[in-house]
């Protein structure tokens, strides 16, 4: 870092001696597509117009000051450096990860239960982010990448929009009524006077009117469907996607333009590391907030005999979005103050050497004229016209290395986006742990593996001084290792014992559709809409105390205890001198599966090698295109990644997770359905493994093609020590 600052000061001191008189007559990009040294040398070596240079340098000094409008005091200029710009951009990237990949993903299973939604619907919500980002990438990168455009201003406005999206995302919590965690009356078995359930007409009435809420005065209120909240969540995600669009396109190019080529990978590695740490912070923060009851301001969960270990517990998922919205507004303020380019950036750009994929020789370019048939030279001007957009797109699509790197990014984006959205949910259901513990596990994996892998990838590019070809080979090797470790998803647990679903009421294994009614509860008139699961002393979960045949309920502090359960081998009111042992409690049965540590270790290795290729792949993308195409190239790449990867990913993963469901909550909303209550662990693990393996093998093939078709520049790139890059 200190080296970068020293070089920047030296370049700034020499700026007054750098004439620019030939800039108006020579287009450096059209003069040589594959190597920029000659054009840049002619600019540096020119020696005319000293007075004009002095005026130009003075104007640059005014334009390169930190501040807001006319408020640009001298004491603020200490923040006008690449390090401080990176600091604030890192916080912006971390907030995006905290909101989109942290708080939202850790709350998916909670939101599904709270509003009666399915994974397909939440997959649509998750895709809203990428849909908006997809729509905004072209205008943001095309106009934000213009010469003279203020990239920090685009980024700051995006942060404000993202904060607004967070405020809208939490609105459903306040627009619907209080959460009814459990019914007010005891949900126990009321046996009929006859062994025939039809002998008691009240039992059938209970089933018939289960979708109606008793108002307390004999009148019934119609069931209120909450599936409309999907569209409010979806709209909030659209704002999240639109606001985050400039962060990883214009933000990346802003950093790359204002640091040396040698330090660019390190700066970008730090930037992407913070973007990876953001979701980890979101997992941990969101998991802790789930320990707070969702209606804690108006309802005391102790009075409902509820704890965070109860299956019907809903945590305060919405609290984190208030914090995130406030942070977005605060971080946007300093980013607004940064200039279009930092002091010394012009000199750093002159020293950089292009490694763009060689498509034409110098003679061919010269014969085509100053415009250039590939359209790339048309992007170098300060004013861009919409008519030049097709030529710019065609120029990039003709670059095979860029094309295959985009496809590799799409397959990587598909697997990362899918697992980011639903991996916490899978861990929660696969290993029978609470949402809070699942979020903590994800945080512990993501911080060292995701963040460490991202930073290590950028550091190795600098350490080994890799050229574009070497960077692609590094991505290929890392992805090959990651493909091998996808078998971690085969580590699974047997299905938990659930009476009438995975096991019969006499504790024999069963398969087929759920059969919750048995001889022991046939006379109870139970309703499937009253999901109130309990754990029996035999270690089996029951749909509700009624379906367990329990006749009595007692409240002990924040716990409900049930006795005389006909479907459980009863221990009755046995007094051992210490306490009366109940037949069941309203807690979740402890899992006997011990596979979670093995899964965490293998998933840790998989995530390290997955993120190890993230930064090198970005560096390869920036190097294989022309300098003036970088912002637009990143935008075009993100469009492909969104369209082929991250947009369909949540929909595909959500649909497959729904296919793994073996017990749905009976809902009165026939169109919206209800949330899944029990998943088949065997199928959910196989589906996740097949998706991960197919995507990783696709990435291996595409990185191999990108390396195979890459043609380096005709002249080797020379580093600062006078040695060729390897």
XYZ file of C-alpha atoms in Angstrom:
726
model
C 0.000 0.000 0.000
C 2.825 2.385 0.900
C 4.457 1.692 -2.448
C 1.292 2.674 -4.252
C 1.057 5.938 -2.346
C 4.704 6.788 -3.076
C 4.333 6.103 -6.776
C 1.136 8.138 -6.921
C 2.869 11.147 -5.294
C 5.787 10.894 -7.693
C 3.458 10.721 -10.666
C 1.474 13.696 -9.408
C 4.669 15.719 -9.008
C 5.664 14.949 -12.595
C 2.214 15.760 -13.999
C 3.168 19.368 -14.799
C 5.836 18.159 -17.223
C 3.447 15.982 -19.207
C 2.156 17.779 -22.315
C -1.018 16.643 -24.005
C -0.916 18.586 -27.290
C -0.932 15.478 -29.492
C -3.946 13.955 -27.727
C -6.382 15.686 -30.065
C -4.712 14.345 -33.223
C -3.736 10.796 -32.186
C -6.200 8.177 -31.054
C -4.025 5.745 -29.124
C -6.531 2.893 -29.198
C -6.957 3.049 -32.959
C -3.222 3.277 -33.482
C -2.580 -0.060 -31.819
C -5.201 -2.370 -30.381
C -2.838 -4.908 -28.863
C -0.226 -2.701 -27.252
C -0.714 0.799 -25.859
C 2.955 1.575 -25.163
C 3.730 3.510 -28.337
C 0.713 5.786 -28.094
C 1.259 6.444 -24.427
C 4.956 7.123 -25.023
C 4.090 9.680 -27.690
C 1.851 11.435 -25.184
C 4.521 11.434 -22.518
C 7.321 12.381 -24.896
C 5.572 15.389 -26.413
C 7.096 18.755 -25.404
C 4.855 21.607 -26.564
C 2.256 23.870 -25.010
C 3.701 24.424 -21.519
C 1.182 27.132 -20.654
C -1.698 24.955 -21.777
C -0.340 22.115 -19.622
C -0.259 24.389 -16.578
C -3.895 25.351 -17.087
C -4.854 21.706 -17.641
C -3.084 20.584 -14.465
C -4.784 23.325 -12.474
C -8.178 22.255 -13.802
C -7.391 18.628 -12.941
C -6.462 19.601 -9.392
C -9.852 21.290 -8.966
C -11.709 18.289 -10.417
C -9.752 15.826 -8.264
C -10.674 17.221 -4.850
C -12.767 15.480 -2.214
C -15.927 17.236 -1.062
C -19.527 18.049 -1.809
C -20.351 20.796 -4.333
C -18.393 23.884 -3.234
C -17.550 22.445 0.195
C -14.034 21.104 -0.445
C -11.852 22.201 2.492
C -8.177 21.318 2.504
C -8.403 19.130 5.605
C -10.743 16.773 3.738
C -8.201 16.127 0.980
C -6.376 13.592 3.146
C -9.279 11.256 2.313
C -8.843 11.764 -1.442
C -6.649 8.684 -1.879
C -7.145 5.226 -3.318
C -6.928 3.685 0.154
C -9.767 5.773 1.565
C -11.863 5.293 -1.583
C -11.346 1.548 -1.193
C -12.349 1.809 2.484
C -15.758 3.333 1.744
C -16.379 1.138 -1.293
C -15.607 -1.912 0.827
C -18.354 -0.893 3.250
C -20.732 -0.458 0.329
C -19.894 -3.926 -1.001
C -20.214 -5.428 2.478
C -23.668 -3.863 2.920
C -24.838 -5.367 -0.371
C -23.705 -8.804 0.777
C -25.120 -8.287 4.271
C -28.582 -7.450 2.916
C -29.010 -9.604 -0.178
C -26.910 -12.660 0.633
C -27.042 -12.468 4.426
C -30.176 -11.114 6.078
C -32.546 -12.212 3.319
C -31.123 -15.697 2.862
C -31.020 -16.476 6.571
C -34.646 -15.351 6.891
C -36.088 -17.343 3.966
C -37.324 -20.321 5.996
C -38.695 -17.966 8.691
C -40.522 -15.809 6.126
C -41.975 -18.926 4.500
C -43.487 -20.079 7.797
C -44.600 -16.581 8.823
C -46.501 -15.813 5.610
C -47.308 -19.359 4.450
C -45.100 -19.208 1.340
C -43.388 -21.944 -0.655
C -39.761 -22.177 -1.765
C -40.832 -21.531 -5.372
C -42.309 -18.205 -4.301
C -39.248 -17.247 -2.283
C -37.132 -18.280 -5.266
C -39.032 -15.684 -7.292
C -38.300 -13.114 -4.595
C -34.595 -13.975 -4.631
C -34.518 -13.662 -8.432
C -35.934 -10.130 -8.236
C -32.510 -8.831 -7.243
C -30.854 -10.227 -10.352
C -33.701 -9.200 -12.641
C -33.350 -5.547 -11.633
C -29.579 -5.723 -11.780
C -29.864 -7.252 -15.258
C -32.108 -4.416 -16.452
C -29.900 -1.682 -14.987
C -26.466 -2.974 -15.966
C -26.456 -1.705 -19.565
C -27.450 1.930 -18.859
C -25.372 2.094 -15.666
C -22.159 0.740 -17.193
C -22.599 2.372 -20.594
C -23.236 5.883 -19.291
C -21.366 5.503 -16.004
C -18.291 4.345 -17.927
C -18.180 7.429 -20.157
C -15.157 9.659 -20.051
C -15.975 12.412 -17.573
C -18.799 10.504 -15.856
C -18.667 10.385 -12.055
C -18.596 6.738 -11.023
C -18.760 7.543 -7.263
C -21.987 9.472 -7.811
C -23.603 6.478 -9.541
C -22.468 4.230 -6.670
C -23.772 6.587 -3.955
C -27.183 6.914 -5.602
C -27.290 3.126 -5.848
C -26.672 2.786 -2.100
C -29.592 5.110 -1.361
C -31.870 3.051 -3.609
C -30.667 -0.124 -1.895
C -31.488 1.362 1.522
C -34.989 2.217 0.295
C -35.402 -1.403 -0.800
C -34.521 -2.606 2.703
C -37.202 -0.383 4.222
C -39.808 -1.798 1.835
C -38.676 -5.379 2.518
C -39.638 -5.139 6.187
C -43.058 -3.565 5.512
C -45.024 -6.882 5.380
C -44.264 -7.396 9.062
C -46.262 -4.248 9.873
C -48.941 -4.561 7.179
C -50.278 -7.908 8.413
C -51.756 -8.754 11.771
C -49.824 -10.163 14.730
C -48.380 -13.619 14.272
C -50.587 -16.348 15.724
C -47.902 -18.811 16.843
C -50.382 -21.169 18.462
C -54.098 -21.279 19.115
C -55.274 -19.684 22.323
C -57.196 -22.719 23.543
C -55.583 -26.039 24.312
C -55.035 -28.013 21.094
C -55.727 -31.377 22.680
C -57.782 -34.418 21.847
C -61.479 -34.206 22.755
C -62.726 -37.751 22.476
C -66.236 -38.340 21.093
C -68.869 -40.298 22.989
C -68.718 -43.084 20.396
C -65.930 -45.027 18.792
C -67.339 -43.888 15.459
C -66.022 -40.367 14.665
C -69.156 -39.616 12.685
C -71.214 -39.999 15.858
C -70.083 -36.578 17.025
C -71.121 -33.904 14.465
C -68.967 -31.267 16.188
C -65.845 -33.109 15.024
C -66.752 -32.650 11.377
C -67.613 -29.011 12.039
C -64.144 -28.511 13.486
C -62.611 -29.768 10.249
C -65.021 -27.769 8.096
C -64.458 -24.438 9.831
C -60.726 -24.834 10.429
C -60.000 -22.109 7.892
C -62.021 -19.561 9.836
C -60.792 -17.678 12.846
C -63.060 -17.439 15.854
C -63.649 -13.797 16.656
C -64.758 -14.547 20.204
C -68.396 -13.516 19.818
C -69.721 -16.416 17.811
C -69.003 -14.739 14.450
C -66.391 -15.986 12.034
C -63.820 -13.928 10.160
C -62.692 -15.059 6.742
C -59.201 -16.451 6.487
C -56.751 -13.781 5.388
C -54.321 -14.960 2.697
C -50.823 -13.536 2.950
C -49.498 -14.630 -0.438
C -49.772 -11.029 -1.669
C -46.686 -10.266 0.407
C -44.621 -12.075 -2.241
C -44.998 -9.109 -4.579
C -43.977 -6.621 -1.910
C -40.851 -8.672 -1.187
C -40.262 -8.922 -4.937
C -40.514 -5.140 -5.381
C -38.049 -4.572 -2.548
C -35.636 -6.984 -4.203
C -35.943 -5.048 -7.464
C -34.736 -1.941 -5.631
C -31.906 -3.938 -4.056
C -30.784 -5.112 -7.485
C -31.025 -1.682 -9.092
C -29.086 -0.080 -6.241
C -26.307 -2.675 -6.257
C -25.767 -2.553 -10.039
C -22.973 0.108 -9.936
C -21.086 -1.485 -7.012
C -19.390 -4.356 -8.819
C -19.113 -2.735 -12.230
C -18.313 0.949 -11.828
C -16.819 0.335 -8.376
C -14.382 -2.236 -9.767
C -13.287 -0.055 -12.676
C -12.957 3.002 -10.397
C -10.509 1.090 -8.220
C -8.664 -0.357 -11.214
C -8.299 3.072 -12.847
C -6.840 4.723 -9.753
C -4.176 2.189 -8.698
C -1.199 0.654 -10.437
C -1.552 -2.560 -12.403
C 0.546 -4.455 -9.869
C -1.629 -3.404 -6.923
C -4.958 -3.623 -8.748
C -5.492 -7.305 -7.934
C -4.691 -6.669 -4.253
C -7.130 -3.754 -3.992
C -9.823 -5.687 -5.828
C -9.094 -8.713 -3.652
C -9.719 -6.618 -0.526
C -12.886 -5.196 -2.100
C -14.315 -8.599 -2.958
C -13.202 -10.023 0.380
C -15.325 -7.427 2.176
C -18.180 -8.218 -0.205
C -17.809 -11.854 0.885
C -17.550 -11.008 4.575
C -20.801 -9.022 4.290
C -23.004 -12.127 3.911
C -21.186 -13.763 6.824
C -21.990 -10.761 9.028
C -25.557 -10.939 7.788
C -25.799 -14.639 8.683
C -24.525 -14.091 12.213
C -26.530 -10.895 12.811
C -29.694 -12.319 11.274
C -29.321 -15.546 13.238
C -29.079 -13.691 16.519
C -32.122 -11.566 15.680
C -34.116 -14.763 15.110
C -33.785 -15.421 18.849
C -36.044 -12.389 19.428
C -39.772 -13.009 19.014
C -41.173 -11.310 15.913
C -43.863 -9.388 17.869
C -41.663 -8.681 20.891
C -43.025 -5.137 21.192
C -46.608 -6.281 21.834
C -46.448 -9.977 22.776
C -44.546 -11.766 25.534
C -43.650 -15.228 24.181
C -43.418 -16.552 27.758
C -47.153 -16.065 28.096
C -47.595 -18.244 25.008
C -45.218 -20.852 26.475
C -42.916 -20.439 23.477
C -39.139 -20.564 23.211
C -36.789 -20.240 20.273
C -36.564 -24.056 20.240
C -40.254 -24.372 19.364
C -41.077 -25.396 15.800
C -43.630 -22.578 15.497
C -41.274 -19.865 16.786
C -40.866 -16.906 14.414
C -37.903 -14.636 15.079
C -37.608 -10.894 14.480
C -36.297 -11.302 10.927
C -37.206 -7.693 10.054
C -35.024 -5.910 12.627
C -31.811 -6.249 10.635
C -33.238 -4.388 7.642
C -33.739 -1.239 9.709
C -30.042 -1.255 10.578
C -29.062 -2.007 6.958
C -31.153 0.846 5.537
C -29.577 3.352 7.925
C -26.055 2.163 7.093
C -26.705 2.491 3.334
C -27.653 6.138 3.746
C -24.599 6.857 5.931
C -22.081 5.179 3.598
C -23.511 6.995 0.564
C -22.515 10.392 2.013
C -18.688 10.034 1.830
C -18.837 8.199 -1.526
C -20.750 11.174 -2.960
C -17.729 13.345 -2.139
C -15.153 11.529 -4.278
C -14.071 13.052 -7.607
C -14.330 11.413 -11.024
C -10.675 10.392 -10.777
C -8.135 10.527 -7.959
C -4.907 12.569 -8.082
C -2.233 10.715 -10.055
C -4.684 8.433 -11.846
C -3.831 9.812 -15.311
C -0.146 8.948 -14.937
C -0.959 5.455 -13.711
C -3.095 4.834 -16.776
C -0.238 5.856 -19.074
C 2.052 3.279 -17.475
C -0.331 0.360 -17.897
C 0.125 -2.111 -20.750
C -2.835 -3.686 -22.508
C -3.139 -7.474 -22.486
C -6.286 -7.520 -24.582
C -6.980 -10.606 -26.663
C -5.237 -10.106 -30.018
C -7.755 -10.221 -32.837
C -6.146 -8.035 -35.529
C -2.663 -7.020 -36.489
C -1.507 -3.439 -36.525
C -1.453 -3.403 -40.323
C -5.040 -4.622 -40.490
C -6.156 -1.922 -38.105
C -4.340 0.769 -40.028
C -6.010 -0.276 -43.280
C -9.458 -0.009 -41.690
C -9.107 3.643 -40.781
C -9.428 5.547 -37.584
C -12.931 4.307 -36.743
C -12.053 0.599 -36.596
C -14.478 -2.006 -37.794
C -14.739 -3.653 -34.415
C -16.280 -0.605 -32.895
C -13.889 -0.455 -29.963
C -12.463 2.900 -30.935
C -15.895 4.362 -30.928
C -16.019 3.838 -27.183
C -12.960 5.898 -26.432
C -14.572 9.242 -27.054
C -15.972 11.343 -24.281
C -19.502 11.369 -25.770
C -21.180 8.030 -26.434
C -24.157 7.624 -28.690
C -26.744 4.872 -28.364
C -26.178 3.890 -32.000
C -22.654 2.746 -31.133
C -23.970 0.228 -28.595
C -24.433 -2.686 -31.066
C -20.881 -2.227 -32.370
C -19.526 -2.208 -28.830
C -21.425 -5.400 -27.951
C -20.327 -7.135 -31.167
C -16.700 -6.200 -30.520
C -16.772 -7.908 -27.114
C -18.671 -10.959 -28.323
C -16.006 -11.556 -30.973
C -13.474 -11.966 -28.154
C -13.529 -15.749 -27.442
C -11.680 -15.442 -24.136
C -14.167 -12.888 -22.854
C -17.060 -15.014 -24.152
C -15.997 -18.201 -22.336
C -15.091 -16.329 -19.155
C -18.670 -15.023 -19.161
C -20.061 -18.555 -19.474
C -17.827 -19.717 -16.632
C -19.079 -16.801 -14.560
C -22.673 -17.806 -15.344
C -22.218 -21.403 -14.132
C -20.367 -20.218 -11.037
C -23.048 -17.598 -10.427
C -25.783 -20.225 -10.719
C -24.332 -22.467 -8.020
C -23.273 -19.606 -5.727
C -26.608 -17.772 -5.968
C -28.600 -20.959 -5.466
C -26.714 -22.112 -2.410
C -26.495 -18.602 -0.965
C -30.298 -18.471 -0.973
C -31.152 -22.000 0.166
C -28.086 -23.549 1.823
C -29.057 -22.205 5.298
C -32.512 -23.735 4.807
C -30.994 -27.050 3.696
C -28.641 -27.198 6.696
C -31.518 -26.382 9.040
C -33.709 -29.203 7.721
C -30.999 -31.724 6.844
C -29.387 -31.745 10.278
C -32.504 -30.773 12.315
C -31.039 -27.620 13.850
C -32.593 -24.229 14.579
C -32.504 -21.341 12.065
C -30.204 -19.445 14.445
C -27.670 -22.285 14.584
C -27.921 -22.784 10.816
C -27.129 -19.098 10.289
C -24.181 -19.365 12.670
C -22.804 -22.366 10.767
C -23.095 -20.467 7.471
C -21.319 -17.481 8.995
C -18.485 -19.622 10.331
C -18.017 -21.173 6.886
C -18.337 -17.979 4.862
C -15.997 -15.697 6.834
C -12.747 -17.714 6.627
C -13.505 -19.717 3.477
C -15.293 -17.159 1.303
C -13.410 -14.091 2.488
C -10.056 -15.847 2.787
C -10.393 -17.533 -0.595
C -11.286 -14.273 -2.327
C -8.369 -12.372 -0.808
C -5.940 -15.247 -1.418
C -6.898 -15.385 -5.083
C -6.093 -11.691 -5.593
C -2.885 -11.976 -3.592
C -1.594 -14.956 -5.598
C -2.100 -13.081 -8.876
C 0.171 -10.324 -7.529
C 2.594 -12.706 -5.792
C 3.225 -14.781 -8.898
C 2.934 -11.750 -11.207
C 0.618 -13.723 -13.485
C -0.280 -12.578 -16.961
C -3.733 -13.163 -18.415
C -2.991 -16.725 -19.594
C -1.580 -17.742 -16.201
C -4.575 -16.255 -14.405
C -7.013 -18.346 -16.467
C -4.999 -21.503 -15.753
C -5.178 -20.708 -12.049
C -8.985 -20.429 -12.307
C -9.094 -23.751 -14.140
C -7.124 -25.605 -11.471
C -9.082 -24.108 -8.549
C -12.434 -24.953 -10.163
C -11.325 -28.530 -10.885
C -10.534 -29.081 -7.207
C -13.862 -27.490 -6.211
C -15.743 -29.842 -8.545
C -14.269 -32.823 -6.679
C -15.416 -31.557 -3.285
C -19.048 -31.167 -4.361
C -19.585 -34.660 -2.911
C -19.883 -32.901 0.476
C -23.611 -32.575 -0.288
C -23.920 -36.358 -0.198
C -23.282 -36.130 3.547
C -26.795 -36.275 4.930
C -28.877 -37.488 7.846
C -31.769 -39.956 7.896
C -35.221 -38.450 7.967
C -36.344 -37.458 11.475
C -39.084 -39.559 13.026
C -42.404 -37.875 12.352
C -45.533 -39.829 13.178
C -47.667 -40.498 10.129
C -45.037 -39.084 7.739
C -41.664 -40.834 8.020
C -42.750 -43.437 10.557
C -46.042 -45.008 11.531
C -47.657 -44.424 14.887
C -46.389 -47.833 16.017
C -42.839 -46.657 15.145
C -42.424 -48.752 11.996
C -40.754 -47.281 8.909
C -43.152 -46.149 6.214
C -43.221 -44.484 2.822
C -45.890 -42.956 0.667
C -48.199 -39.987 1.256
C -48.648 -38.774 4.836
C -51.345 -40.415 6.944
C -51.731 -38.347 10.091
C -54.954 -40.019 11.218
C -54.536 -43.311 13.057
C -56.549 -45.472 15.412
C -55.128 -43.632 18.416
C -56.406 -40.206 17.259
C -59.285 -41.049 14.918
C -61.853 -39.944 17.506
C -60.174 -36.582 18.247
C -61.401 -34.487 15.284
C -57.963 -32.904 14.684
C -57.364 -30.199 12.093
C -54.285 -30.020 9.862
C -54.460 -26.236 9.813
C -53.492 -26.157 13.513
C -49.826 -27.059 13.132
C -48.435 -27.161 16.668
C -45.694 -29.840 16.679
C -44.627 -31.598 19.872
C -41.866 -34.044 20.743
C -42.806 -37.222 22.569
C -40.717 -39.008 25.150
C -40.102 -41.654 22.487
C -38.187 -39.122 20.343
C -40.936 -38.884 17.700
C -42.410 -35.612 16.417
C -46.197 -35.291 16.229
C -48.152 -32.838 14.098
C -49.971 -31.445 17.112
C -51.016 -32.543 20.629
C -54.354 -33.476 19.126
C -52.798 -35.845 16.562
C -50.706 -37.321 19.392
C -53.941 -38.065 21.252
C -52.947 -35.962 24.260
C -55.774 -35.277 26.689
C -54.233 -32.737 29.069
C -52.039 -29.667 28.723
C -50.162 -27.702 31.386
C -48.008 -24.567 31.206
C -44.697 -24.532 33.047
C -42.983 -21.139 32.565
C -42.198 -20.959 28.831
C -42.954 -24.619 28.184
C -46.078 -26.606 27.387
C -46.293 -30.156 28.738
C -48.784 -32.793 27.621
C -50.093 -35.875 29.421
C -52.292 -38.886 28.730
C -51.295 -39.063 25.050
C -52.909 -42.131 23.497
C -50.465 -42.238 20.538
C -47.394 -42.205 22.799
C -46.352 -44.951 25.137
C -47.680 -43.083 28.109
C -45.685 -42.426 31.243
C -48.726 -40.696 32.748
C -48.334 -38.684 35.914
C -45.512 -40.744 37.351
C -43.879 -38.977 40.295
C -40.234 -39.922 40.852
C -39.918 -37.585 43.822
C -38.542 -34.734 41.718
C -41.065 -33.855 39.014
C -43.934 -35.220 37.026
C -42.750 -36.457 33.638
C -44.959 -35.477 30.690
C -45.630 -37.587 27.636
C -44.540 -34.735 25.314
C -43.429 -31.096 25.215
C -43.737 -28.341 22.614
C -40.010 -28.496 21.819
C -38.192 -29.894 18.799
C -36.793 -33.407 19.133
C -33.002 -33.557 19.292
C -31.321 -35.083 16.261
C -29.158 -38.161 16.771
C -27.278 -37.547 13.507
C -23.617 -36.556 13.964
C -22.772 -35.729 10.338
C -22.832 -31.943 10.618
C -19.084 -31.538 11.481
C -18.095 -33.609 8.434
C -20.333 -31.558 6.183
C -18.937 -28.289 7.539
C -15.318 -29.384 6.929
C -15.936 -30.554 3.363
C -18.093 -27.537 2.516
C -15.347 -25.299 3.901
C -12.830 -26.711 1.398
C -15.352 -26.451 -1.440
C -16.019 -22.798 -0.656
C -12.308 -21.924 -0.409
C -11.542 -23.211 -3.912
C -14.764 -21.742 -5.305
C -13.899 -18.233 -4.123
C -10.208 -18.710 -4.892
C -11.121 -18.360 -8.582
C -13.369 -15.311 -8.122
C -10.739 -12.571 -8.115
C -8.473 -14.124 -10.782
C -11.492 -14.551 -13.082
C -12.313 -10.856 -12.635
C -8.701 -9.854 -13.318
C -8.654 -12.009 -16.459
C -11.850 -10.351 -17.678
C -10.396 -6.863 -17.186
C -7.149 -7.785 -18.948
C -8.560 -9.572 -21.996
C -10.463 -6.482 -23.235
C -9.399 -2.994 -24.272
C -8.978 -0.388 -21.534
C -11.860 1.800 -22.717
C -14.135 -1.256 -22.860
C -13.631 -2.352 -19.254
C -16.690 -0.792 -17.638
C -18.943 -1.870 -20.474
C -17.333 -5.333 -20.576
C -18.055 -5.847 -16.888
C -21.616 -4.719 -17.433
C -22.060 -7.092 -20.363
C -20.505 -9.923 -18.360
C -22.841 -9.319 -15.431
C -25.793 -9.368 -17.827
C -24.797 -12.846 -19.013
C -24.115 -13.993 -15.463
C -27.514 -12.704 -14.352
C -29.433 -14.032 -17.362
C -27.869 -17.512 -17.444
C -26.883 -17.945 -13.807
C -28.138 -15.936 -10.890
C -31.676 -15.197 -12.175
C -32.745 -18.824 -12.801
C -30.695 -20.182 -9.857
C -33.161 -19.445 -7.000
C -36.062 -20.605 -9.159
C -34.340 -23.916 -9.974
C -33.167 -24.524 -6.420
C -36.526 -23.526 -4.951
C -38.430 -25.850 -7.299
C -36.169 -28.810 -6.465
C -36.443 -28.142 -2.728
C -40.228 -28.106 -3.061
C -40.007 -31.439 -4.898
C -38.229 -32.843 -1.821
C -41.162 -31.937 0.464
C -43.145 -34.828 1.908
C -45.511 -32.897 4.214
C -47.169 -29.585 3.353
C -48.995 -27.347 5.766
C -52.655 -27.451 4.848
C -53.585 -23.928 3.773
C -56.939 -22.331 3.061
C -55.308 -20.430 0.194
C -55.583 -22.984 -2.602
C -53.535 -20.931 -5.075
C -50.741 -19.944 -2.724
C -50.503 -23.272 -0.901
C -48.627 -23.453 2.365
C -45.105 -23.830 3.682
C -43.352 -27.203 3.704
C -43.138 -28.821 7.128
C -41.001 -31.926 6.481
C -38.428 -32.585 3.737
C -36.993 -35.869 2.488
C -33.311 -35.603 3.409
C -32.201 -38.185 0.846
C -33.642 -36.386 -2.163
C -32.750 -32.863 -1.038
C -29.075 -33.850 -0.629
C -28.967 -35.606 -4.036
C -30.589 -32.683 -5.802
C -28.109 -30.234 -4.298
C -25.152 -32.462 -5.196
C -26.223 -32.912 -8.824
C -26.744 -29.176 -9.297
C -23.363 -28.335 -7.786
C -21.523 -31.007 -9.792
C -23.089 -30.061 -13.138
C -22.333 -26.361 -12.619
C -18.740 -26.998 -11.536
C -18.029 -29.299 -14.492
C -19.444 -26.615 -16.778
C -17.094 -24.046 -15.232
C -14.114 -26.350 -15.798
C -14.976 -26.721 -19.493
C -15.489 -22.974 -20.000
C -12.255 -21.969 -18.231
C -10.410 -24.534 -20.357
C -11.878 -23.019 -23.542
C -11.038 -19.484 -22.389
C -7.410 -20.478 -21.868
C -7.241 -22.468 -25.126
C -8.567 -19.673 -27.357
C -6.664 -16.831 -25.677
C -4.174 -15.073 -27.996
C -1.718 -12.836 -26.129
C -0.610 -9.456 -27.538
C 2.039 -9.501 -30.264
C 4.546 -7.829 -27.952
C 5.117 -9.252 -24.457
C 4.012 -7.198 -21.508
C 6.955 -5.876 -19.496
C 6.707 -5.218 -15.787
C 8.394 -2.518 -13.733
C 11.552 -4.619 -13.293
C 12.036 -5.000 -17.017
C 11.045 -8.672 -16.978
C 8.325 -10.314 -18.981
C 5.169 -11.290 -17.133
C 4.650 -15.024 -16.965
